[in-house]
Amino acid sequence: MGSISSCSVVCIGSRKEKRRGRRGWTMFNGRMLNIIRYLKSQGESTYREMAKELGVSERSVRYDVDRINDILSLEHLPEIEKHSKGLLTYPASLDLKGLEEGNGVVYTGKERMSILLLLLMIRNEDLKINKLSEQFGVSRSTVKNDMAALDEELKKNEMGIGYSGHFYLAGPKLKRTTLMNQEFRKYIDYLINPFTNYNSYEFYCIHIIHKAFEGVSIANVVMAVDGLLEELGCTLTSSSYLWYMSNIVVLVWFILHDKEYPLDITVMPEFDREIYDRFAGKLEEIIGRPVSEHHVYMMAKMYDFTNKMTGSGAEVDPVHAQSVTFSLIAAMSKRLDMPFDKDRTLAEGLLNHMIPLIQRIRNHVEINDHMISLLGPEERKLYSVMTAVCREIDTLKDTANEDEIVYLTVCFMASIRRMKSAPYKRVLLVCGHGYGTTTMLKESLLSEYQIHIMDTIPIYKLSAYPDWAGIDYVLSTIRLNNSLPKPCIVVNPILRPEDKAAIEQLDIPRKTILSGFYSIEEKLGFLDEATRARVMEVIERELGYQTVKEVHNPKSFSSFLKFDCIRLTNEEYEWKAAGRESAALLEKRGFIDSTYTENMIEFIEEQGFYAVSDDSFALLHGKGVEGIHQTSLSLLVSRQPVHFGEKKAKVILCLASRDSKEHIPAVVTLMRMVKTTPLIHDLELCSSEEEIYQTILNCEFQVL
């Protein structure tokens, strides 16, 4: 990796000894020399302290100290003194200057650029010209020239060097992570094997990496990964092993520094969850940080990539392969105005194909199956678009081979056909939290997913449900103990990210063009009311659209929310106080009495905070109609977030409904406002009750 000129050679013995005929010069490697320097500066240190400071394992320090003493003994020089409890003392009579004389390290320009790149990626907080000049033993102008040369190299890959009080690596996160994986792979051999001899340039690079891991033993991480691979029964080639190990090490760095690793996991391979959970537990012990479920998924995804590479000779970084894949999908989506990014099957197929494709491009390998002759007129049009799009993407721009482009074309054509024929899933909805939250859930499901809700039932009717043949999936807001003949998942009444992920795992497709359904009617305003209604009916039928049907003579959200039932407050509330305060607004108007208020608090304590959308809003309500005199809403907007367990919200709504249906239009309108307008954001910025009321009217106008 480094040139001979960069080796740290320490010549032991005086000129007199050399003249007496010693057969050669004894060498310390860079790591050994740094141990001597450190111990000299401290006077004394323990193995553990030295290992932590130098960023190596304690075992490595012990090994190196023994080797140092062996060399010193051979040369009849005083040795490092060993004491109890791992304490080491530098021998006072050992001349460090004599050891180092004539052995100053001079890095080549290429080596300095490699060191700079590492520093830019993982330790850039103090990266300044003066300090670098001192570290490298070169002039400021030399460092500037190195920076300029590195910047030019980085620009070839849409990156560069920025400055904001210190130098940093600039560019897209995906590309920066890909580069980091590539650089770590250069040093992974040395990180894996602490007994490897290396020169001072290599030692310096490894020292930088170790320091960036905040005292965590990379050797222990490696042993844990080895255990994982053994449990998985995996046999990897040497290159695949190093590739996988370097990616896991980089992921650990991201975890330690609380940074998000940009590997997409929407397309998840099958994996042994129990084995990975055990590995995550071991890793947590080693690094002293939590390893999330998301991190586990990423490690499984990396392993899937590694398996695909084994035997192919490919060494394509998963983040890079993903970046190219998503760039292609985004470019085709834009060019054809189609939501290819919603097609998980397309993403999975392209990701699997991208690794060997990139490798063929790099190695100038062409396939000649003459597949273009098989394309029909429609496919040929798409082929022309694909050819143009590939030219816009760095990694694919050199793809001149017709068959490669034909394959990509076929993938996207299959996606187009899937979109045209995506089936609607038949869903049975089981609810146990009242009609208000049921309505919110139905509105979210029907607006976001291609489903037909065949029925909505309470849990006590589930065992006697008569038509399981007409159901694909069961979605429930409460946990079900009984075994069902159809797949079932539990979701929150206000859908959370984990709910949406679970729904998509059932292969329930998201809506694409249908997502704009609410705005279609507005755009048909030039038609008379009767014609517009007929057109909307045709659109519903043709698109298979389904929505929450509102009752006759529907009332708007604002019709249930009186102006004097709105309050803006600067006070800090716990959730019960916030609930009582919002209910008090309805009590004051005579819409409810205190019976309903206490009923509501008790109901929330029993059922939990299912009707709280974190960092958005809370819709509080009780059970039954006792204490309710009129269907109504109140709104409390707090400057301080109100905590509902682990959730929090500043917008608190209190709902009281005399029956099971009267409030449904208001709840449907609320959900549409939340999903399609900046309602919550704008409410939090309001400075008066008047402004709050006007904001509601404005947002309501947009969805009605």
XYZ file of C-alpha atoms in Angstrom:
704
model
C 0.000 0.000 0.000
C 2.759 2.490 0.796
C 6.099 2.925 -0.889
C 9.414 1.943 0.658
C 10.197 5.584 1.204
C 7.400 5.795 3.738
C 8.559 2.921 5.954
C 9.595 3.679 9.520
C 13.021 2.126 9.843
C 14.682 2.365 13.209
C 18.406 1.613 13.181
C 19.628 0.148 16.434
C 23.272 0.441 17.445
C 26.044 2.959 17.204
C 28.400 3.549 14.285
C 31.084 1.805 16.338
C 28.874 -1.293 16.545
C 28.235 -1.209 12.834
C 31.921 -1.039 12.140
C 32.364 -4.078 14.398
C 30.407 -6.013 11.809
C 26.780 -6.349 12.890
C 24.998 -8.167 10.104
C 22.139 -5.757 9.586
C 19.786 -3.176 10.956
C 16.868 -4.148 13.143
C 13.469 -2.684 12.262
C 10.537 -1.452 14.305
C 7.237 -1.146 12.451
C 5.153 2.021 12.770
C 2.882 0.682 15.493
C 5.817 -0.390 17.667
C 7.485 2.981 17.276
C 4.284 4.750 18.342
C 4.123 2.601 21.492
C 7.680 3.635 22.374
C 6.894 7.323 21.726
C 3.711 7.219 23.784
C 5.351 5.471 26.726
C 8.247 7.948 26.629
C 5.830 10.913 26.770
C 3.852 9.413 29.672
C 6.688 7.835 31.618
C 4.428 4.954 32.548
C 1.106 3.479 31.380
C -0.957 0.311 31.530
C -1.613 -1.945 28.566
C -5.280 -0.953 28.693
C -4.604 2.813 28.738
C -2.159 2.525 25.873
C -4.519 0.391 23.785
C -7.328 2.895 24.221
C -5.141 5.873 23.364
C -3.555 4.259 20.297
C -6.803 2.740 19.060
C -5.646 -0.889 19.025
C -6.490 -3.970 21.058
C -4.835 -4.649 24.417
C -3.654 -7.954 23.008
C -1.852 -6.125 20.196
C -0.061 -3.837 22.674
C 1.115 -6.837 24.728
C 2.401 -8.552 21.596
C 4.194 -5.416 20.376
C 5.800 -4.678 23.769
C 7.219 -8.214 23.840
C 8.644 -7.773 20.338
C 10.099 -4.361 21.247
C 11.844 -5.848 24.290
C 13.175 -8.757 22.207
C 14.783 -6.280 19.789
C 16.124 -4.072 22.577
C 17.574 -7.130 24.318
C 19.332 -8.243 21.140
C 20.907 -4.819 20.872
C 21.858 -4.760 24.573
C 19.629 -1.757 25.195
C 17.436 -1.158 28.282
C 13.993 -2.768 27.941
C 10.509 -1.514 28.776
C 9.906 -2.408 32.417
C 6.878 -4.555 33.279
C 5.158 -4.339 36.660
C 2.129 -5.901 38.306
C -1.391 -5.170 37.101
C -0.195 -4.468 33.560
C 1.829 -1.338 34.372
C 4.682 -0.464 31.992
C 7.555 1.982 32.607
C 9.799 3.599 30.020
C 13.502 2.907 30.792
C 15.085 6.229 31.738
C 18.374 5.371 30.034
C 16.814 4.514 26.657
C 17.585 7.243 24.120
C 14.441 7.836 22.081
C 16.158 10.443 19.946
C 18.823 7.913 18.996
C 16.127 5.414 18.015
C 14.345 7.918 15.814
C 17.434 9.590 14.321
C 17.318 9.507 10.563
C 13.905 7.849 10.533
C 11.435 10.706 10.093
C 8.371 9.719 8.076
C 7.880 11.394 4.706
C 4.609 10.584 2.955
C 4.261 10.664 -0.804
C 1.661 12.955 -2.398
C -0.605 9.981 -3.087
C -0.323 8.828 0.530
C -1.116 12.315 1.851
C -4.255 12.421 -0.329
C -5.376 9.029 1.021
C -4.857 10.217 4.602
C -6.715 13.460 3.832
C -9.641 11.495 2.424
C -9.914 9.379 5.558
C -9.786 12.466 7.760
C -12.438 14.201 5.663
C -14.742 11.201 5.967
C -14.471 10.388 9.656
C -12.491 13.019 11.655
C -12.909 16.424 10.063
C -13.801 18.556 13.068
C -10.260 19.958 13.405
C -9.100 19.653 9.803
C -7.173 22.858 9.101
C -4.219 23.730 6.848
C -1.758 24.602 9.639
C -2.405 21.409 11.553
C -2.113 19.257 8.434
C 1.127 20.997 7.453
C 2.560 20.170 10.864
C 1.334 16.550 10.774
C 2.730 15.847 7.329
C 5.959 17.837 7.781
C 5.345 19.763 4.568
C 4.563 23.381 3.703
C 1.085 24.968 3.741
C 1.197 25.334 -0.031
C 1.880 21.602 -0.417
C -1.175 20.789 1.703
C -3.277 23.224 -0.359
C -2.084 21.549 -3.557
C -2.984 18.146 -2.104
C -6.454 19.453 -1.200
C -6.949 20.853 -4.710
C -5.844 17.595 -6.343
C -8.147 15.540 -4.091
C -11.028 17.931 -4.767
C -10.588 17.407 -8.526
C -10.658 13.643 -8.070
C -13.787 13.820 -5.946
C -15.593 16.045 -8.440
C -15.416 13.231 -10.977
C -17.925 11.439 -8.742
C -20.196 14.430 -7.890
C -18.389 15.112 -4.608
C -15.839 17.635 -3.432
C -14.219 19.375 -0.455
C -16.179 22.083 1.340
C -15.145 24.521 4.065
C -17.090 25.862 7.042
C -14.586 26.678 9.775
C -12.922 23.383 8.827
C -12.699 21.201 5.724
C -15.338 18.524 5.107
C -16.406 16.037 2.449
C -19.282 17.442 0.401
C -21.690 15.598 -1.873
C -24.700 13.226 -1.864
C -24.885 11.018 1.221
C -25.171 7.829 -0.838
C -21.961 8.600 -2.729
C -20.082 9.580 0.449
C -21.065 6.319 2.110
C -20.077 4.314 -0.959
C -16.656 5.985 -0.913
C -16.294 5.267 2.798
C -17.013 1.578 2.214
C -14.416 1.492 -0.562
C -11.733 3.178 1.571
C -12.327 0.982 4.619
C -11.977 -2.075 2.417
C -8.339 -1.052 1.734
C -7.495 -1.392 5.412
C -9.818 -4.180 6.521
C -7.004 -6.781 6.436
C -5.065 -4.764 8.984
C -8.148 -4.071 11.092
C -8.994 -7.785 11.173
C -5.484 -9.008 11.975
C -3.753 -6.978 14.718
C -0.495 -8.859 14.193
C 0.017 -7.752 10.607
C 3.205 -5.806 9.938
C 2.660 -2.540 8.173
C 4.547 0.625 7.410
C 4.032 4.007 9.030
C 1.661 5.271 6.323
C -0.566 2.234 6.818
C -0.251 2.552 10.578
C -1.330 6.197 10.458
C -4.405 5.364 8.367
C -5.372 2.563 10.728
C -4.783 4.817 13.724
C -7.195 7.374 12.230
C -9.844 4.679 11.786
C -9.386 3.292 15.310
C -9.662 6.763 16.855
C -12.904 7.341 14.958
C -14.416 4.313 16.707
C -14.327 6.032 20.093
C -12.420 3.318 21.953
C -14.525 0.433 20.575
C -12.444 -2.635 19.710
C -12.811 -3.318 15.984
C -11.212 -6.744 16.595
C -14.134 -7.646 18.897
C -16.624 -6.471 16.268
C -14.861 -8.711 13.735
C -15.061 -11.735 16.066
C -18.788 -11.120 16.589
C -19.364 -10.959 12.808
C -17.386 -14.190 12.417
C -19.763 -15.773 14.919
C -22.756 -14.526 12.939
C -21.419 -15.987 9.680
C -20.737 -19.300 11.434
C -24.303 -19.460 12.758
C -25.661 -18.663 9.301
C -23.598 -21.538 7.910
C -22.137 -19.173 5.347
C -19.069 -19.934 3.252
C -17.696 -16.811 1.592
C -14.802 -16.220 -0.732
C -11.943 -14.158 0.681
C -13.004 -11.074 -1.289
C -16.675 -11.447 -0.299
C -15.699 -11.904 3.345
C -13.598 -8.730 3.350
C -16.361 -6.920 1.508
C -19.028 -7.929 4.035
C -16.789 -7.245 7.016
C -15.881 -3.733 5.821
C -19.548 -2.854 5.324
C -20.469 -4.027 8.835
C -17.555 -2.058 10.309
C -18.708 1.075 8.477
C -22.273 0.506 9.730
C -20.914 0.321 13.296
C -19.211 3.681 12.746
C -22.578 5.150 11.691
C -24.228 3.728 14.832
C -21.494 5.105 17.108
C -21.855 8.570 15.601
C -25.694 8.545 15.579
C -25.767 8.883 11.800
C -28.327 7.320 9.480
C -26.828 4.685 7.183
C -28.360 5.295 3.731
C -29.149 1.727 2.710
C -32.718 1.187 1.562
C -34.534 -1.736 3.148
C -37.988 -1.465 1.579
C -37.193 -4.657 -0.294
C -36.275 -7.079 2.470
C -34.922 -10.605 1.892
C -35.914 -13.504 4.125
C -33.546 -13.949 7.055
C -33.250 -15.810 10.361
C -34.458 -13.193 12.801
C -33.423 -15.167 15.887
C -29.762 -15.425 14.769
C -29.575 -11.743 13.872
C -31.188 -10.709 17.153
C -28.512 -12.652 19.056
C -25.822 -10.972 17.000
C -27.372 -7.543 17.644
C -27.242 -8.265 21.391
C -23.519 -9.160 21.219
C -22.808 -6.081 19.132
C -24.590 -3.854 21.658
C -22.326 -5.198 24.420
C -19.210 -4.479 22.341
C -20.043 -0.953 21.171
C -22.095 0.233 24.151
C -24.859 1.556 21.907
C -28.325 0.203 21.045
C -28.600 -1.720 17.779
C -32.073 -1.021 16.410
C -34.373 -3.273 14.430
C -33.578 -1.074 11.439
C -29.864 -1.826 11.873
C -30.637 -5.563 11.994
C -32.525 -5.255 8.709
C -29.566 -3.458 7.140
C -27.142 -6.179 8.222
C -29.428 -8.818 6.718
C -29.659 -6.784 3.521
C -25.856 -6.533 3.333
C -25.605 -10.294 3.765
C -28.076 -10.770 0.921
C -25.883 -8.597 -1.311
C -22.828 -10.599 -0.262
C -24.473 -13.904 -1.198
C -25.332 -12.500 -4.603
C -21.699 -11.546 -5.119
C -20.159 -14.816 -3.958
C -18.815 -16.741 -6.887
C -19.349 -13.877 -9.317
C -16.133 -12.050 -8.535
C -18.169 -8.873 -8.076
C -17.246 -6.380 -5.438
C -19.961 -3.787 -5.879
C -20.902 -1.752 -2.833
C -24.612 -2.179 -1.901
C -25.093 1.531 -1.302
C -23.632 2.258 -4.740
C -25.793 -0.416 -6.405
C -28.807 1.024 -4.617
C -27.887 4.561 -5.634
C -27.644 3.589 -9.310
C -30.915 1.621 -9.110
C -32.870 4.444 -7.491
C -31.349 7.021 -9.847
C -32.610 4.939 -12.762
C -36.080 4.545 -11.221
C -36.300 8.273 -10.428
C -35.185 9.286 -13.923
C -37.697 6.940 -15.585
C -40.463 8.128 -13.230
C -39.767 11.723 -14.209
C -39.398 10.986 -17.937
C -42.644 8.970 -18.189
C -44.538 10.634 -15.317
C -45.205 7.268 -13.686
C -44.737 6.217 -10.033
C -42.132 3.495 -10.564
C -40.781 4.276 -7.086
C -43.900 2.645 -5.584
C -43.240 -0.698 -7.294
C -41.329 -2.872 -4.823
C -41.102 -5.744 -7.310
C -39.342 -3.469 -9.793
C -36.878 -2.231 -7.158
C -36.090 -5.779 -6.021
C -35.546 -7.035 -9.575
C -33.298 -4.126 -10.511
C -31.243 -4.343 -7.283
C -30.589 -8.043 -7.918
C -29.576 -7.295 -11.497
C -27.517 -4.184 -10.800
C -24.507 -5.859 -9.129
C -23.566 -8.113 -12.083
C -24.487 -5.321 -14.530
C -22.088 -2.845 -12.898
C -19.406 -5.508 -12.811
C -19.858 -6.244 -16.543
C -19.599 -2.541 -17.330
C -16.382 -2.214 -15.280
C -14.819 -5.254 -16.932
C -16.059 -4.367 -20.450
C -17.919 -7.678 -20.703
C -20.725 -7.762 -23.283
C -23.661 -10.148 -23.691
C -24.909 -10.962 -27.172
C -28.325 -12.605 -27.056
C -29.867 -10.332 -29.745
C -32.935 -9.747 -27.547
C -33.887 -6.470 -29.222
C -35.569 -8.397 -32.040
C -38.087 -9.705 -29.503
C -39.382 -6.234 -28.604
C -42.761 -5.108 -29.910
C -43.631 -1.511 -30.950
C -44.557 -0.431 -27.385
C -41.397 -1.951 -25.902
C -39.240 -0.323 -28.606
C -40.551 3.122 -27.646
C -39.648 2.400 -24.028
C -36.258 1.085 -25.173
C -35.489 4.483 -26.758
C -36.386 6.254 -23.519
C -34.267 3.822 -21.500
C -31.255 4.384 -23.774
C -31.496 8.149 -23.254
C -31.953 7.818 -19.474
C -28.948 5.494 -19.079
C -26.760 8.136 -20.727
C -27.709 10.530 -17.910
C -26.528 8.212 -15.109
C -22.796 8.084 -14.392
C -22.360 4.369 -13.845
C -24.682 3.397 -16.732
C -23.626 5.981 -19.321
C -21.080 3.561 -20.793
C -23.751 0.870 -21.281
C -23.599 0.599 -25.055
C -24.674 -3.041 -25.133
C -28.185 -3.416 -26.594
C -29.071 -6.513 -24.569
C -28.306 -4.768 -21.242
C -30.692 -1.958 -22.121
C -33.294 -4.452 -23.386
C -33.284 -6.201 -20.009
C -33.793 -2.903 -18.153
C -36.584 -2.044 -20.605
C -38.344 -5.349 -19.928
C -38.195 -4.691 -16.147
C -39.907 -1.315 -16.531
C -42.438 -2.623 -19.053
C -43.433 -5.318 -16.545
C -43.860 -2.589 -13.931
C -46.123 -0.591 -16.246
C -48.318 -3.646 -16.781
C -48.481 -4.314 -13.036
C -49.667 -0.758 -12.448
C -52.402 -1.143 -15.020
C -53.682 -4.377 -13.500
C -52.898 -4.040 -9.784
C -55.631 -5.955 -7.945
C -57.593 -4.482 -5.089
C -57.366 -6.481 -1.865
C -60.500 -7.362 0.098
C -60.160 -6.371 3.749
C -62.201 -7.121 6.863
C -61.789 -4.362 9.437
C -62.078 -5.263 13.140
C -62.419 -2.255 15.455
C -62.813 -1.860 19.156
C -62.393 1.875 19.780
C -65.607 3.489 18.618
C -66.911 4.933 15.374
C -64.773 8.077 15.417
C -61.441 6.304 15.301
C -62.862 3.645 12.971
C -63.753 6.408 10.539
C -60.247 7.881 10.749
C -58.702 4.494 10.034
C -61.018 3.782 7.085
C -60.322 7.174 5.571
C -56.546 6.596 5.808
C -56.718 3.060 4.422
C -59.016 3.887 1.537
C -57.102 6.989 0.499
C -53.675 5.329 0.577
C -54.142 1.669 -0.404
C -55.783 -0.337 -3.141
C -58.325 -2.093 -0.960
C -62.022 -2.726 -0.665
C -63.256 -2.737 2.924
C -65.800 -5.549 2.745
C -67.105 -5.051 6.275
C -66.357 -3.324 9.569
C -67.212 -5.359 12.656
C -66.598 -5.336 16.427
C -64.496 -8.142 17.878
C -67.440 -10.057 19.356
C -68.829 -10.693 15.840
C -65.541 -12.028 14.493
C -66.006 -15.703 15.413
C -69.348 -15.824 13.582
C -68.219 -13.943 10.451
C -69.963 -15.752 7.558
C -67.948 -14.911 4.414
C -64.252 -15.716 4.835
C -64.029 -16.757 1.183
C -64.582 -13.134 0.182
C -61.750 -11.816 2.390
C -58.010 -11.537 1.646
C -56.752 -9.921 4.868
C -57.931 -8.863 8.328
C -56.847 -5.524 9.790
C -57.621 -5.009 13.465
C -57.160 -2.147 15.912
C -57.058 -4.592 18.840
C -54.985 -7.704 19.410
C -56.802 -10.926 18.483
C -56.191 -14.164 20.356
C -58.194 -16.518 18.173
C -56.762 -18.209 15.100
C -58.167 -16.765 11.879
C -58.459 -18.381 8.426
C -56.900 -15.251 6.809
C -53.686 -13.274 7.507
C -54.193 -10.607 10.155
C -52.190 -7.622 11.374
C -52.843 -5.182 14.220
C -52.675 -1.470 13.334
C -53.183 1.775 15.185
C -56.364 3.743 14.364
C -54.087 6.586 13.262
C -51.639 4.810 11.001
C -47.991 4.997 12.079
C -44.897 4.218 9.961
C -44.636 0.699 11.424
C -48.311 0.077 10.529
C -47.705 1.135 6.933
C -44.650 -1.108 6.743
C -46.702 -4.067 8.021
C -49.485 -3.371 5.509
C -46.999 -3.285 2.662
C -45.513 -6.587 3.860
C -48.935 -8.092 3.057
C -48.424 -6.943 -0.561
C -51.326 -4.515 -0.336
C -50.383 -1.991 -3.051
C -50.392 1.726 -2.423
C -52.538 3.980 -4.537
C -50.750 6.032 -7.140
C -52.932 8.128 -9.376
C -55.775 7.605 -6.951
C -54.001 9.625 -4.299
C -55.151 12.762 -6.077
C -58.768 11.683 -6.163
C -59.988 14.440 -3.869
C -58.704 17.137 -6.162
C -60.304 15.749 -9.326
C -63.787 17.042 -8.595
C -62.450 20.558 -7.989
C -60.793 20.495 -11.410
C -64.171 19.667 -12.981
C -65.694 22.903 -11.725
C -66.516 24.052 -15.274
C -69.231 21.347 -15.427
C -72.677 21.718 -13.934
C -73.314 19.854 -10.689
C -75.283 16.959 -12.198
C -72.737 16.329 -14.971
C -69.861 16.603 -12.521
C -71.495 13.997 -10.271
C -71.892 11.593 -13.200
C -68.256 12.081 -14.273
C -67.025 11.426 -10.725
C -69.158 8.281 -10.589
C -67.506 7.006 -13.790
C -64.033 7.805 -12.395
C -64.824 5.945 -9.178
C -66.064 2.917 -11.085
C -63.233 2.818 -13.627
C -60.456 3.336 -11.084
C -61.981 1.028 -8.548
C -62.017 3.882 -6.082
C -63.694 3.557 -2.741
C -64.132 6.184 -0.063
C -65.847 6.663 3.251
C -69.472 7.333 2.451
C -70.829 10.283 4.359
C -74.361 10.298 5.791
C -77.178 12.367 4.312
C -77.022 16.096 4.957
C -73.345 15.965 5.946
C -71.972 18.676 8.138
C -68.506 20.091 7.810
C -65.798 19.930 10.456
C -66.230 23.609 11.272
C -69.970 23.209 11.839
C -69.228 21.096 14.919
C -66.467 23.417 16.174
C -67.825 26.662 17.635
C -65.512 29.666 17.875
C -65.755 29.862 21.663
C -64.700 26.177 21.881
C -61.226 27.096 20.635
C -58.400 28.013 22.998
C -54.742 28.954 22.467
C -52.611 28.427 25.583
C -49.025 28.943 26.728
C -49.435 26.700 29.765
C -47.650 23.392 30.158
C -50.130 20.514 30.638
C -49.851 16.831 31.415
C -52.308 14.835 29.304
C -55.140 14.515 31.846
C -55.130 18.267 32.486
C -55.095 18.936 28.740
C -58.029 16.548 28.290
C -60.055 18.214 31.034
C -59.196 21.676 29.699
C -60.405 20.790 26.193
C -63.573 19.175 27.587
C -64.210 22.238 29.797
C -64.678 24.304 26.606
C -67.621 22.041 25.687
C -68.955 22.023 29.258
C -69.016 25.829 29.284
C -71.313 25.819 26.219
C -73.578 23.158 27.729
C -72.722 20.607 25.014
C -71.566 18.080 27.645
C -71.427 17.805 31.424
C -68.687 16.604 33.772
C -69.945 13.017 33.549
C -68.666 12.771 29.990
C -65.359 14.451 30.887
C -64.541 11.851 33.542
C -65.832 9.078 31.291
C -63.379 10.267 28.615
C -60.373 10.310 30.983
C -61.189 6.797 32.283
C -61.679 5.486 28.738
C -58.285 6.841 27.604
C -56.583 5.311 30.674
C -58.102 1.923 29.790
C -57.545 1.996 26.036
C -54.277 3.898 25.768
C -53.235 6.719 23.460
C -54.292 5.058 20.220
C -55.944 8.267 18.946
C -52.775 10.327 19.270
C -50.725 10.896 16.145
C -47.207 11.612 17.374
C -45.999 15.153 16.664
C -49.331 15.872 14.999
C -52.642 15.852 16.888
C -54.691 14.041 19.506
C -58.407 13.240 19.079
C -59.797 12.571 22.573
C -63.215 11.040 23.188
C -65.102 8.894 25.654
C -67.277 5.790 25.397
C -71.044 5.958 24.981
C -73.331 8.980 25.042
C -73.823 9.580 28.772
C -73.279 13.252 29.604
C -73.481 14.387 25.943
C -76.206 16.910 25.061
C -75.039 17.866 21.564
C -72.496 16.492 19.080
C -69.594 18.911 19.251
C -65.846 19.492 19.029
C -63.348 21.604 20.945
C -59.806 22.545 20.010
C -56.904 23.264 22.359
C -53.682 24.503 20.710
C -50.795 24.464 23.176
C -47.454 26.242 22.754
C -45.910 23.463 24.848
C -46.173 19.849 23.638
C -48.492 17.650 25.690
C -46.997 14.216 26.359
C -49.228 11.161 25.962
C -46.865 8.420 27.092
C -44.141 8.294 24.448
C -46.184 10.410 22.039
C -46.692 14.165 22.081
C -48.947 16.701 20.383
C -49.690 20.420 20.488
C -53.113 20.202 18.795
C -55.713 18.584 21.096
C -59.245 17.888 19.858
C -62.072 16.751 22.117
C -64.995 14.955 20.416
C -68.431 14.315 21.880
C -70.991 12.512 19.684
C -74.625 11.776 20.523
C -74.719 8.729 18.232
C -72.411 6.545 16.176
C -72.731 8.390 12.886
C -73.430 12.099 13.327
C -69.762 13.011 13.741
C -68.398 10.907 10.857
C -68.359 13.713 8.245
C -66.358 15.920 10.598
C -63.801 13.187 11.285
C -63.465 12.372 7.570
C -62.911 16.056 6.819
C -60.348 16.305 9.642
C -58.326 13.389 8.259
C -58.406 14.823 4.757
C -57.205 18.184 6.072
C -54.385 16.522 8.027
C -53.279 14.451 5.010
C -53.580 17.006 2.197
C -53.125 20.451 3.807
C -50.616 22.036 6.244
C -53.344 22.183 8.929
C -51.335 21.007 11.948
C -48.247 23.031 11.022
C -50.304 26.198 10.475
C -52.269 25.735 13.721
C -49.041 25.529 15.728
C -47.955 28.889 14.240
C -51.206 30.731 15.011
C -51.075 33.645 17.465
C -54.788 33.965 18.322
C -58.062 32.030 18.437
C -59.307 34.093 15.484
C -56.308 33.018 13.429
C -56.862 29.376 14.431
C -60.499 29.475 13.292
C -59.588 31.109 9.979
C -56.865 28.490 9.387
C -59.427 25.714 9.864
C -61.853 27.348 7.431
C -59.101 27.807 4.831
C -57.924 24.175 5.054
C -61.478 22.872 5.111
C -62.271 24.796 1.921
C -59.410 22.967 0.179
C -60.812 19.482 0.832
C -64.588 19.997 0.557
